[in-house]
Amino acid sequence: MSDARVVIDLDLPGPTISRHLYGHFAEHLGRCIYGGFYVGEDSDIPNQGGIRLDVVEALRELRIPNLRWPGGCFADEYHWRDGIGPRDERPRMVNSHWGDVVEDNAFGTHEFMALCEMLGADAYVNGNVGSGSPREMSEWIEYLTREDDSPMAALRRANGRDEPWRVPFFGIGNEAWGCGGNMRAEAYADLARQFSTYVRDHADNRVTRIAAGANVDDYAWTDELMRALGDLSEQAAPFQAISLHYYTMTGPWDAKGSATSFTNDEWYLALSRAYRIEELLTRHATVMDRHDPDRRVGLVLDEWGTWWDVEPGTNPGFLYQQNTLRDALVASVHFDAFHRHADRLVMANIAQTVNVLQAMLLTDPDTGALVRTPTFHVFAMNAGHQDADSLAAHVIGAEERSVDGRDLPLVHASASRRGDTALVSLSNLDADEARTIVLDLRGAELEGWNGTVLTAGDTAAHNTPDAPEAVAPAPLEGVRRGARGLEVDLPAHAFATIELALA
Ligand code: AHR
């Protein structure tokens, strides 16, 4: 096996990697909000206004840039007025998508915006098109962002919040082709124009309106939405971005496979499915380019991540799954693709932040103990890419493995630069073999480096309250100058970042 080479031109910066590519998603689903973010003011778990302080502290470590809420499918059943005012007077509802449980609306607009303020994150509020009205959406943005004594601003003040909040992102429904109303593309495209009209910019708040986009490879849906925008040189776009959803799955809905028990073949199949994001971003962007060559309209991957069978014994509607090194590498493969598509991809939100699907954090329902997952560590190790200039990283000579009719390169890489430092991300997807990767760095002098690696003895290694650091970052020792460049010894099934100090 010859060494793979990664050629990086350090003096040729590409588009900025928006920090919003490291965004998050919190739905009223299972134990994401209740038990995850929010435990109520009377909980023994340290909290502020009911919001868990340990969760906030952990997410601040990631420099969490934004948080999408309240769904997901839940968004198109949610009526925001049910979630304001005294908690004991808030109406209840049935959360029909997720476990058919009764939602008491204890966590609503004020709680969400307080959470965003504690996190230092931008709010991405997802409105209701499926069962809502333009008026309801219009009044929500007025309530959130209006300064003067308008009816909704006055109502907000009566509920204890004087200052308006800033809401830079607003979703115009969710998965309109499915749980958001089972619409055809043409019908939704018209509704997206209509509803967006009423999501006004109040005072100095400027909203990016995000239309509910395609599932996976439904390029016709993207095409229809772009067509609905009309001639962008002639008018302001009614919505400024369109979304895309892509989950990494290796089986049918009724047999998605275990999060923690899998064969080597299933390891490679998952990583091959994750790598498909490269093709999906390329092809959706190509459709968008046809209508919008100047790239005014953003692509927002506001749901991505792994979707496995729920942990045995947990509620099937709560989507609670463990998170292994495999999930970590699924994330690193996605981020490499995100960095390469930073010219069109303006935001991405992993599903979901706490206790649901590919989570950053898991909380124990009995003890409340908090665990950082392997995926958390990928977000942390990659945080230096946020708002840095992308650098092309050409991987040459990587071994490939044929998986399910597709070639999966076993080495992945991406890079960015900020002033006199560059950050290189490297993944070795080989389940069994360590390898040396040569960084061929051009266009700047290298003064020093600092490597960090995330790996473990077993591809299925994961963190639990009893072993919270079974998968945790460690210094990467095997980095040295060689005749061919900077040589990096990467263990099998490993993710690494190397920070370069440049002269
Ligand atoms: O993230 C879980 C669900 O997946 C979301 O509610 C929905 O939008 C998608 O189908």
Short mmCIF file of C-alpha atoms and ligand atoms in Angstrom, two decimals:
data_model
loop_
_atom_site.label_atom_id
_atom_site.label_comp_id
_atom_site.label_asym_id
_atom_site.label_seq_id
_atom_site.Cartn_x
_atom_site.Cartn_y
_atom_site.Cartn_z
CA MET A 1 0.00 0.00 0.00
CA SER A 2 1.62 3.28 -1.10
CA ASP A 3 1.11 6.38 1.01
CA ALA A 4 -1.70 8.74 0.05
CA ARG A 5 -0.66 12.32 -0.61
CA VAL A 6 -2.72 15.40 0.25
CA VAL A 7 -1.67 18.43 -1.80
CA ILE A 8 -2.63 21.76 -0.24
CA ASP A 9 -1.91 25.19 -1.72
CA LEU A 10 -1.70 27.28 1.43
CA ASP A 11 -1.58 30.57 -0.49
CA LEU A 12 -4.71 30.01 -2.60
CA PRO A 13 -7.68 30.68 -0.29
CA GLY A 14 -11.12 29.66 -1.50
CA PRO A 15 -14.59 30.64 -0.22
CA THR A 16 -15.07 31.24 3.49
CA ILE A 17 -16.39 28.24 5.40
CA SER A 18 -19.42 29.72 7.14
CA ARG A 19 -19.54 28.89 10.85
CA HIS A 20 -23.17 28.00 10.18
CA LEU A 21 -22.02 24.76 8.51
CA TYR A 22 -21.48 23.64 12.12
CA GLY A 23 -25.12 24.30 13.06
CA HIS A 24 -27.51 22.26 15.17
CA PHE A 25 -31.10 21.12 15.39
CA ALA A 26 -33.34 20.61 18.43
CA GLU A 27 -36.83 19.24 17.94
CA HIS A 28 -39.63 18.46 20.36
CA LEU A 29 -38.80 14.80 19.90
CA GLY A 30 -38.09 12.21 22.57
CA ARG A 31 -35.62 13.55 25.14
CA CYS A 32 -34.03 16.26 23.01
CA ILE A 33 -35.84 19.23 24.55
CA TYR A 34 -37.31 17.67 27.71
CA GLY A 35 -34.54 16.00 29.70
CA GLY A 36 -31.94 17.08 27.16
CA PHE A 37 -31.92 20.85 27.02
CA TYR A 38 -34.68 21.56 29.49
CA VAL A 39 -35.30 20.03 32.91
CA GLY A 40 -37.48 22.72 34.48
CA GLU A 41 -36.59 25.15 37.23
CA ASP A 42 -37.30 22.68 40.04
CA SER A 43 -34.83 20.07 38.83
CA ASP A 44 -31.85 18.98 40.95
CA ILE A 45 -29.77 19.28 37.79
CA PRO A 46 -28.12 22.73 37.82
CA ASN A 47 -30.12 24.94 35.49
CA GLN A 48 -30.99 28.50 34.63
CA GLY A 49 -34.66 29.03 33.96
CA GLY A 50 -34.97 25.26 33.53
CA ILE A 51 -32.15 25.02 30.93
CA ARG A 52 -29.37 22.58 31.80
CA LEU A 53 -26.12 24.43 32.46
CA ASP A 54 -23.90 21.42 31.69
CA VAL A 55 -25.45 21.10 28.22
CA VAL A 56 -24.95 24.81 27.56
CA GLU A 57 -21.34 24.63 28.73
CA ALA A 58 -20.59 21.63 26.49
CA LEU A 59 -22.15 23.22 23.41
CA ARG A 60 -20.30 26.47 24.00
CA GLU A 61 -17.09 24.41 23.75
CA LEU A 62 -18.15 23.68 20.16
CA ARG A 63 -18.80 27.38 19.44
CA ILE A 64 -22.31 26.33 18.40
CA PRO A 65 -23.26 28.91 15.75
CA ASN A 66 -27.01 28.36 15.42
CA LEU A 67 -29.85 26.19 16.63
CA ARG A 68 -32.88 25.15 14.59
CA TRP A 69 -36.17 24.69 16.49
CA PRO A 70 -38.95 23.47 17.08
CA GLY A 71 -38.76 20.85 14.26
CA GLY A 72 -38.65 18.94 11.99
CA CYS A 73 -41.99 17.35 11.52
CA PHE A 74 -43.09 18.88 14.81
CA ALA A 75 -42.77 22.37 13.30
CA ASP A 76 -45.76 21.86 11.00
CA GLU A 77 -47.99 20.96 13.92
CA TYR A 78 -46.68 23.59 16.31
CA HIS A 79 -48.69 26.69 17.11
CA TRP A 80 -46.35 29.15 18.76
CA ARG A 81 -49.01 30.95 20.81
CA ASP A 82 -49.48 27.72 22.79
CA GLY A 83 -45.92 28.11 24.07
CA ILE A 84 -46.00 31.61 25.59
CA GLY A 85 -47.44 33.06 28.79
CA PRO A 86 -47.68 31.43 32.24
CA ARG A 87 -46.62 27.80 31.95
CA ASP A 88 -49.52 26.39 33.91
CA GLU A 89 -51.95 28.06 31.51
CA ARG A 90 -50.37 26.82 28.30
CA PRO A 91 -52.55 24.47 26.26
CA ARG A 92 -51.44 20.89 25.75
CA MET A 93 -51.20 19.08 22.44
CA VAL A 94 -50.40 15.63 21.12
CA ASN A 95 -46.98 15.18 19.56
CA SER A 96 -48.33 12.82 16.94
CA HIS A 97 -45.08 12.30 15.04
CA TRP A 98 -42.86 11.46 17.95
CA GLY A 99 -44.19 8.87 20.37
CA ASP A 100 -47.76 10.18 20.40
CA VAL A 101 -46.98 11.81 23.75
CA VAL A 102 -48.69 14.82 25.29
CA GLU A 103 -46.67 18.02 24.93
CA ASP A 104 -47.32 20.56 27.68
CA ASN A 105 -45.60 23.45 25.89
CA ALA A 106 -43.41 24.21 28.93
CA PHE A 107 -40.59 24.94 26.51
CA GLY A 108 -41.72 27.65 24.10
CA THR A 109 -40.53 30.79 22.37
CA HIS A 110 -39.10 32.55 25.45
CA GLU A 111 -37.32 29.41 26.64
CA PHE A 112 -35.84 28.79 23.19
CA MET A 113 -34.62 32.34 22.78
CA ALA A 114 -33.14 32.29 26.31
CA LEU A 115 -31.35 29.06 25.36
CA CYS A 116 -29.91 30.70 22.23
CA GLU A 117 -28.71 33.64 24.30
CA MET A 118 -27.03 31.32 26.81
CA LEU A 119 -25.38 29.40 23.97
CA GLY A 120 -24.34 32.53 22.08
CA ALA A 121 -26.01 30.91 19.06
CA ASP A 122 -28.18 32.40 16.32
CA ALA A 123 -31.83 31.35 16.33
CA TYR A 124 -33.18 29.39 13.38
CA VAL A 125 -36.93 29.30 13.99
CA ASN A 126 -38.88 26.90 11.79
CA GLY A 127 -42.41 28.07 11.00
CA ASN A 128 -45.55 26.07 10.34
CA VAL A 129 -46.84 25.86 6.77
CA GLY A 130 -48.50 22.43 6.90
CA SER A 131 -51.17 23.26 9.48
CA GLY A 132 -50.48 26.94 10.10
CA SER A 133 -51.38 30.18 8.41
CA PRO A 134 -49.52 33.14 6.95
CA ARG A 135 -51.01 35.24 9.76
CA GLU A 136 -49.63 32.92 12.44
CA MET A 137 -46.18 33.05 10.85
CA SER A 138 -46.35 36.80 10.40
CA GLU A 139 -47.29 37.35 14.02
CA TRP A 140 -44.52 35.06 15.28
CA ILE A 141 -41.76 37.05 13.59
CA GLU A 142 -43.41 40.27 14.78
CA TYR A 143 -43.52 38.91 18.34
CA LEU A 144 -39.88 37.89 18.16
CA THR A 145 -38.29 40.89 16.50
CA ARG A 146 -40.50 44.00 16.62
CA GLU A 147 -39.26 46.95 18.68
CA ASP A 148 -42.17 49.39 18.97
CA ASP A 149 -45.62 49.03 20.57
CA SER A 150 -47.12 46.81 17.88
CA PRO A 151 -49.68 44.25 19.11
CA MET A 152 -47.20 41.37 19.09
CA ALA A 153 -44.35 43.40 20.61
CA ALA A 154 -46.75 44.45 23.36
CA LEU A 155 -47.74 40.82 23.95
CA ARG A 156 -44.06 39.86 24.22
CA ARG A 157 -43.53 42.58 26.80
CA ALA A 158 -46.57 41.43 28.73
CA ASN A 159 -44.87 38.04 28.85
CA GLY A 160 -41.74 39.52 30.38
CA ARG A 161 -39.41 40.32 27.50
CA ASP A 162 -38.90 43.97 26.70
CA GLU A 163 -36.17 43.91 24.06
CA PRO A 164 -36.83 42.23 20.73
CA TRP A 165 -34.67 39.24 19.88
CA ARG A 166 -32.61 38.81 16.76
CA VAL A 167 -33.82 36.00 14.48
CA PRO A 168 -31.59 35.71 11.42
CA PHE A 169 -33.01 32.43 10.10
CA PHE A 170 -36.63 31.38 9.56
CA GLY A 171 -37.82 28.12 8.00
CA ILE A 172 -40.88 28.18 5.74
CA GLY A 173 -42.24 24.80 6.81
CA ASN A 174 -40.38 21.48 6.83
CA GLU A 175 -40.36 18.46 4.52
CA ALA A 176 -43.38 19.77 2.64
CA TRP A 177 -43.16 16.66 0.45
CA GLY A 178 -43.87 14.49 3.53
CA CYS A 179 -44.81 15.22 7.13
CA GLY A 180 -45.06 18.94 6.35
CA GLY A 181 -48.20 18.53 4.25
CA ASN A 182 -47.59 15.84 1.62
CA MET A 183 -47.48 18.45 -1.11
CA ARG A 184 -46.39 18.37 -4.67
CA ALA A 185 -43.42 20.59 -5.52
CA GLU A 186 -45.53 23.04 -7.55
CA ALA A 187 -48.06 23.51 -4.76
CA TYR A 188 -45.42 24.01 -2.08
CA ALA A 189 -43.37 26.38 -4.24
CA ASP A 190 -46.36 28.73 -4.41
CA LEU A 191 -46.94 28.46 -0.66
CA ALA A 192 -43.26 29.14 0.01
CA ARG A 193 -43.56 32.40 -1.92
CA GLN A 194 -46.80 33.29 -0.13
CA PHE A 195 -45.72 32.49 3.44
CA SER A 196 -42.28 34.08 2.97
CA THR A 197 -43.98 37.34 2.07
CA TYR A 198 -45.34 37.63 5.59
CA VAL A 199 -42.09 36.88 7.37
CA ARG A 200 -41.18 40.55 7.55
CA ASP A 201 -37.92 42.25 8.40
CA HIS A 202 -38.80 44.29 11.50
CA ALA A 203 -36.53 47.08 12.77
CA ASP A 204 -32.97 46.07 11.90
CA ASN A 205 -33.61 42.31 12.01
CA ARG A 206 -32.79 40.76 8.62
CA VAL A 207 -34.23 37.30 8.03
CA THR A 208 -32.89 34.61 5.74
CA ARG A 209 -36.08 32.74 4.77
CA ILE A 210 -35.38 29.08 4.11
CA ALA A 211 -37.84 27.20 1.90
CA ALA A 212 -38.41 23.53 2.69
CA GLY A 213 -36.28 21.73 0.15
CA ALA A 214 -35.64 18.33 -1.29
CA ASN A 215 -35.19 14.92 0.20
CA VAL A 216 -31.91 13.24 -0.79
CA ASP A 217 -31.71 13.19 -4.62
CA ASP A 218 -35.01 14.82 -5.53
CA TYR A 219 -33.40 17.28 -7.93
CA ALA A 220 -36.77 18.04 -9.51
CA TRP A 221 -37.90 19.54 -6.17
CA THR A 222 -34.87 21.83 -6.05
CA ASP A 223 -35.46 22.79 -9.67
CA GLU A 224 -39.10 23.67 -9.00
CA LEU A 225 -38.22 25.85 -6.00
CA MET A 226 -35.51 27.65 -7.94
CA ARG A 227 -37.93 28.20 -10.82
CA ALA A 228 -40.45 29.66 -8.37
CA LEU A 229 -37.95 32.36 -7.44
CA GLY A 230 -38.30 33.89 -10.90
CA ASP A 231 -35.72 36.18 -12.43
CA LEU A 232 -33.36 36.99 -9.57
CA SER A 233 -31.76 39.89 -11.43
CA GLU A 234 -35.13 41.65 -11.59
CA GLN A 235 -36.41 41.37 -8.04
CA ALA A 236 -35.60 40.51 -4.48
CA ALA A 237 -36.01 36.79 -3.86
CA PRO A 238 -39.09 35.90 -1.76
CA PHE A 239 -36.93 33.34 0.06
CA GLN A 240 -33.18 33.45 0.29
CA ALA A 241 -32.25 29.81 0.76
CA ILE A 242 -33.59 26.33 0.19
CA SER A 243 -32.98 23.31 2.32
CA LEU A 244 -31.99 19.70 1.72
CA HIS A 245 -32.29 16.66 3.99
CA TYR A 246 -29.99 13.67 3.84
CA TYR A 247 -29.65 10.96 6.47
CA THR A 248 -26.99 8.26 6.47
CA MET A 249 -28.82 4.94 6.66
CA THR A 250 -27.71 1.44 5.78
CA GLY A 251 -31.00 -0.45 5.80
CA PRO A 252 -34.75 -0.04 5.33
CA TRP A 253 -36.83 1.87 7.87
CA ASP A 254 -37.81 -1.29 9.73
CA ALA A 255 -34.24 -2.62 9.94
CA LYS A 256 -31.80 0.28 10.00
CA GLY A 257 -29.25 -1.67 12.02
CA SER A 258 -27.75 -1.29 15.45
CA ALA A 259 -25.77 1.81 16.36
CA THR A 260 -23.20 -0.19 18.28
CA SER A 261 -23.10 -3.69 16.81
CA PHE A 262 -22.01 -3.89 13.18
CA THR A 263 -19.70 -5.79 10.85
CA ASN A 264 -16.81 -4.34 8.87
CA ASP A 265 -19.02 -4.44 5.77
CA GLU A 266 -21.64 -2.37 7.59
CA TRP A 267 -18.92 0.04 8.68
CA TYR A 268 -17.89 0.64 5.08
CA LEU A 269 -21.47 0.78 3.86
CA ALA A 270 -22.27 3.57 6.34
CA LEU A 271 -19.19 5.55 5.33
CA SER A 272 -19.98 5.06 1.67
CA ARG A 273 -23.51 6.34 2.27
CA ALA A 274 -22.05 9.32 4.16
CA TYR A 275 -19.70 10.05 1.26
CA ARG A 276 -22.74 10.27 -1.02
CA ILE A 277 -23.23 13.78 0.39
CA GLU A 278 -20.48 14.90 -2.00
CA GLU A 279 -22.56 13.84 -5.02
CA LEU A 280 -25.77 15.27 -3.57
CA LEU A 281 -24.27 18.68 -2.84
CA THR A 282 -22.65 18.80 -6.27
CA ARG A 283 -25.83 17.92 -8.11
CA HIS A 284 -28.23 20.12 -6.13
CA ALA A 285 -25.76 23.00 -6.52
CA THR A 286 -25.60 22.36 -10.27
CA VAL A 287 -29.40 22.63 -10.49
CA MET A 288 -29.24 25.88 -8.50
CA ASP A 289 -26.44 27.23 -10.72
CA ARG A 290 -28.69 26.95 -13.75
CA HIS A 291 -31.17 29.42 -12.22
CA ASP A 292 -28.80 31.42 -10.07
CA PRO A 293 -25.29 31.61 -11.54
CA ASP A 294 -24.35 34.42 -9.14
CA ARG A 295 -25.08 32.18 -6.14
CA ARG A 296 -27.42 34.55 -4.32
CA VAL A 297 -29.57 31.72 -3.02
CA GLY A 298 -28.06 29.52 -0.34
CA LEU A 299 -28.31 25.76 0.08
CA VAL A 300 -29.04 24.71 3.67
CA LEU A 301 -28.58 21.06 4.69
CA ASP A 302 -30.71 21.48 7.77
CA GLU A 303 -31.00 17.81 8.61
CA TRP A 304 -28.12 15.34 8.28
CA GLY A 305 -26.57 12.52 10.24
CA THR A 306 -26.91 8.83 10.99
CA TRP A 307 -30.23 7.14 11.63
CA TRP A 308 -29.97 3.72 13.35
CA ASP A 309 -32.45 1.53 15.19
CA VAL A 310 -33.27 2.97 18.61
CA GLU A 311 -31.42 1.57 21.60
CA PRO A 312 -33.14 -1.62 22.82
CA GLY A 313 -35.82 -0.93 25.40
CA THR A 314 -36.31 2.73 24.48
CA ASN A 315 -39.42 4.27 22.94
CA PRO A 316 -39.30 3.70 19.14
CA GLY A 317 -40.78 7.17 18.64
CA PHE A 318 -37.98 8.86 20.59
CA LEU A 319 -35.13 8.05 18.15
CA TYR A 320 -32.56 7.60 20.92
CA GLN A 321 -29.39 5.97 19.58
CA GLN A 322 -25.82 5.47 20.78
CA ASN A 323 -22.95 7.04 18.89
CA THR A 324 -19.66 5.31 18.02
CA LEU A 325 -16.46 6.02 16.20
CA ARG A 326 -18.41 5.13 13.04
CA ASP A 327 -20.68 8.13 13.63
CA ALA A 328 -17.61 10.29 14.20
CA LEU A 329 -16.20 9.37 10.79
CA VAL A 330 -19.59 9.85 9.14
CA ALA A 331 -19.41 13.40 10.51
CA SER A 332 -15.83 14.02 9.38
CA VAL A 333 -16.64 12.83 5.84
CA HIS A 334 -19.61 15.24 5.76
CA PHE A 335 -17.51 18.16 6.95
CA ASP A 336 -14.89 17.58 4.26
CA ALA A 337 -17.66 17.78 1.65
CA PHE A 338 -19.17 20.86 3.35
CA HIS A 339 -15.83 22.66 3.17
CA ARG A 340 -15.51 21.85 -0.53
CA HIS A 341 -18.98 23.26 -1.21
CA ALA A 342 -18.63 26.40 0.89
CA ASP A 343 -19.48 28.55 -2.14
CA ARG A 344 -23.12 27.34 -2.19
CA LEU A 345 -23.70 25.59 1.12
CA VAL A 346 -24.41 28.32 3.66
CA MET A 347 -25.68 26.29 6.61
CA ALA A 348 -25.93 22.71 7.86
CA ASN A 349 -27.65 21.36 10.97
CA ILE A 350 -26.91 17.95 12.37
CA ALA A 351 -29.91 15.97 13.59
CA GLN A 352 -30.10 16.32 16.51
CA THR A 353 -28.08 17.94 19.28
CA VAL A 354 -29.07 16.00 22.42
CA ASN A 355 -30.44 12.45 22.86
CA VAL A 356 -31.89 12.10 19.33
CA LEU A 357 -30.27 10.49 16.26
CA GLN A 358 -26.61 11.52 15.78
CA ALA A 359 -26.33 13.52 18.96
CA MET A 360 -23.46 15.53 20.41
CA LEU A 361 -24.61 14.83 23.93
CA LEU A 362 -26.44 12.00 25.65
CA THR A 363 -28.07 12.41 29.04
CA ASP A 364 -28.94 9.53 31.34
CA PRO A 365 -32.71 9.52 32.02
CA ASP A 366 -32.22 8.25 35.58
CA THR A 367 -29.10 9.97 36.89
CA GLY A 368 -29.00 12.92 34.51
CA ALA A 369 -25.32 12.21 33.74
CA LEU A 370 -24.06 13.92 30.60
CA VAL A 371 -21.84 12.20 28.05
CA ARG A 372 -20.02 13.76 25.10
CA THR A 373 -20.23 11.48 22.04
CA PRO A 374 -17.48 10.77 19.48
CA THR A 375 -19.40 13.07 17.10
CA PHE A 376 -19.10 15.88 19.66
CA HIS A 377 -15.33 15.53 19.47
CA VAL A 378 -15.29 15.82 15.67
CA PHE A 379 -17.24 19.09 15.94
CA ALA A 380 -14.79 20.31 18.60
CA MET A 381 -11.66 19.31 16.69
CA ASN A 382 -13.01 20.93 13.50
CA ALA A 383 -14.20 24.15 15.19
CA GLY A 384 -11.18 26.03 13.81
CA HIS A 385 -12.64 25.76 10.30
CA GLN A 386 -15.56 28.00 11.28
CA ASP A 387 -15.34 31.27 9.29
CA ALA A 388 -11.86 30.39 7.98
CA ASP A 389 -10.95 30.46 4.28
CA SER A 390 -11.27 27.06 2.65
CA LEU A 391 -8.19 25.58 0.99
CA ALA A 392 -8.43 22.95 -1.71
CA ALA A 393 -7.01 19.66 -0.39
CA HIS A 394 -6.35 17.22 -3.23
CA VAL A 395 -6.12 13.63 -2.04
CA ILE A 396 -3.93 11.67 -4.45
CA GLY A 397 -3.28 7.95 -4.47
CA ALA A 398 -5.74 6.97 -1.77
CA GLU A 399 -6.75 3.33 -1.81
CA GLU A 400 -10.41 2.86 -2.74
CA ARG A 401 -12.86 0.19 -1.75
CA SER A 402 -15.85 -0.74 -3.82
CA VAL A 403 -18.94 -0.57 -1.63
CA ASP A 404 -22.43 -1.17 -2.93
CA GLY A 405 -21.45 -0.17 -6.47
CA ARG A 406 -19.57 2.98 -5.43
CA ASP A 407 -15.87 3.66 -4.91
CA LEU A 408 -15.11 4.81 -1.39
CA PRO A 409 -11.70 6.48 -0.94
CA LEU A 410 -10.23 5.37 2.37
CA VAL A 411 -8.52 8.70 3.01
CA HIS A 412 -10.47 11.95 3.25
CA ALA A 413 -9.17 15.43 3.88
CA SER A 414 -10.03 19.13 3.93
CA ALA A 415 -8.24 22.28 5.01
CA SER A 416 -8.70 25.95 5.82
CA ARG A 417 -6.56 28.95 6.64
CA ARG A 418 -6.92 31.89 9.00
CA GLY A 419 -3.97 34.30 9.02
CA ASP A 420 -0.81 32.45 9.97
CA THR A 421 -2.46 29.17 10.86
CA ALA A 422 -4.03 26.44 8.78
CA LEU A 423 -6.14 23.54 9.94
CA VAL A 424 -6.06 20.18 8.14
CA SER A 425 -8.66 17.47 8.82
CA LEU A 426 -7.76 13.89 7.93
CA SER A 427 -9.79 10.70 8.12
CA ASN A 428 -8.56 7.14 7.72
CA LEU A 429 -11.69 5.10 7.01
CA ASP A 430 -9.82 1.80 6.93
CA ALA A 431 -11.35 -0.37 9.62
CA ASP A 432 -8.13 -2.36 10.12
CA GLU A 433 -5.04 -0.71 8.68
CA ALA A 434 -3.07 2.26 9.89
CA ARG A 435 -1.50 4.34 7.14
CA THR A 436 0.92 7.17 6.56
CA ILE A 437 -0.43 10.23 4.78
CA VAL A 438 1.94 12.77 3.26
CA LEU A 439 0.89 16.40 3.43
CA ASP A 440 2.42 18.15 0.42
CA LEU A 441 2.16 21.75 1.62
CA ARG A 442 2.79 24.46 -0.93
CA GLY A 443 2.81 28.24 -0.89
CA ALA A 444 3.95 28.90 2.71
CA GLU A 445 6.73 27.93 5.10
CA LEU A 446 5.82 25.57 7.88
CA GLU A 447 7.02 26.64 11.33
CA GLY A 448 5.38 23.98 13.46
CA TRP A 449 2.34 21.80 13.99
CA ASN A 450 0.08 20.36 16.60
CA GLY A 451 -1.83 17.15 15.89
CA THR A 452 -4.86 15.67 17.63
CA VAL A 453 -6.37 12.26 16.95
CA LEU A 454 -9.71 10.63 17.70
CA THR A 455 -9.70 6.85 17.64
CA ALA A 456 -10.13 3.77 19.83
CA GLY A 457 -9.31 0.07 19.80
CA ASP A 458 -12.67 -0.85 18.31
CA THR A 459 -14.70 0.72 15.49
CA ALA A 460 -17.81 0.44 17.70
CA ALA A 461 -16.22 2.19 20.69
CA HIS A 462 -18.54 4.68 22.34
CA ASN A 463 -18.93 6.73 25.48
CA THR A 464 -21.22 5.97 28.42
CA PRO A 465 -21.66 7.46 31.90
CA ASP A 466 -19.37 4.68 33.21
CA ALA A 467 -16.76 5.21 30.49
CA PRO A 468 -17.26 8.80 29.29
CA GLU A 469 -13.83 9.03 27.66
CA ALA A 470 -13.65 5.70 25.84
CA VAL A 471 -13.45 7.78 22.67
CA ALA A 472 -11.72 11.10 23.31
CA PRO A 473 -9.20 13.28 21.50
CA ALA A 474 -5.51 12.66 22.23
CA PRO A 475 -2.26 14.16 20.95
CA LEU A 476 -1.21 12.75 17.59
CA GLU A 477 2.43 11.74 17.99
CA GLY A 478 3.38 10.40 14.56
CA VAL A 479 3.87 13.64 12.64
CA ARG A 480 7.32 14.49 11.20
CA ARG A 481 9.01 16.34 8.37
CA GLY A 482 10.04 13.98 5.59
CA ALA A 483 11.53 14.24 2.11
CA ARG A 484 8.03 14.24 0.57
CA GLY A 485 6.36 16.67 2.99
CA LEU A 486 4.83 16.42 6.41
CA GLU A 487 4.33 12.73 7.11
CA VAL A 488 1.39 11.80 9.31
CA ASP A 489 0.92 8.32 10.78
CA LEU A 490 -2.79 7.80 11.18
CA PRO A 491 -4.12 4.78 13.09
CA ALA A 492 -6.87 2.62 11.60
CA HIS A 493 -10.42 4.05 11.90
CA ALA A 494 -9.24 7.47 12.97
CA PHE A 495 -9.97 11.15 12.55
CA ALA A 496 -7.23 13.72 13.08
CA THR A 497 -6.72 17.44 12.89
CA ILE A 498 -3.35 19.08 12.41
CA GLU A 499 -2.94 22.75 13.16
CA LEU A 500 -0.13 24.25 11.13
CA ALA A 501 1.82 27.34 12.17
CA LEU A 502 2.90 29.17 9.01
CA ALA A 503 5.73 31.66 8.54
O1 AHR B 1 -34.97 14.49 12.64
C1 AHR B 1 -36.07 13.66 12.71
C2 AHR B 1 -37.08 13.90 11.60
O2 AHR B 1 -36.52 13.56 10.38
C3 AHR B 1 -37.53 15.32 11.41
O3 AHR B 1 -38.54 15.69 12.26
C4 AHR B 1 -38.02 15.32 9.99
O4 AHR B 1 -37.90 16.57 9.37
C5 AHR B 1 -37.18 14.25 9.33
O5 AHR B 1 -37.93 13.37 8.60
#
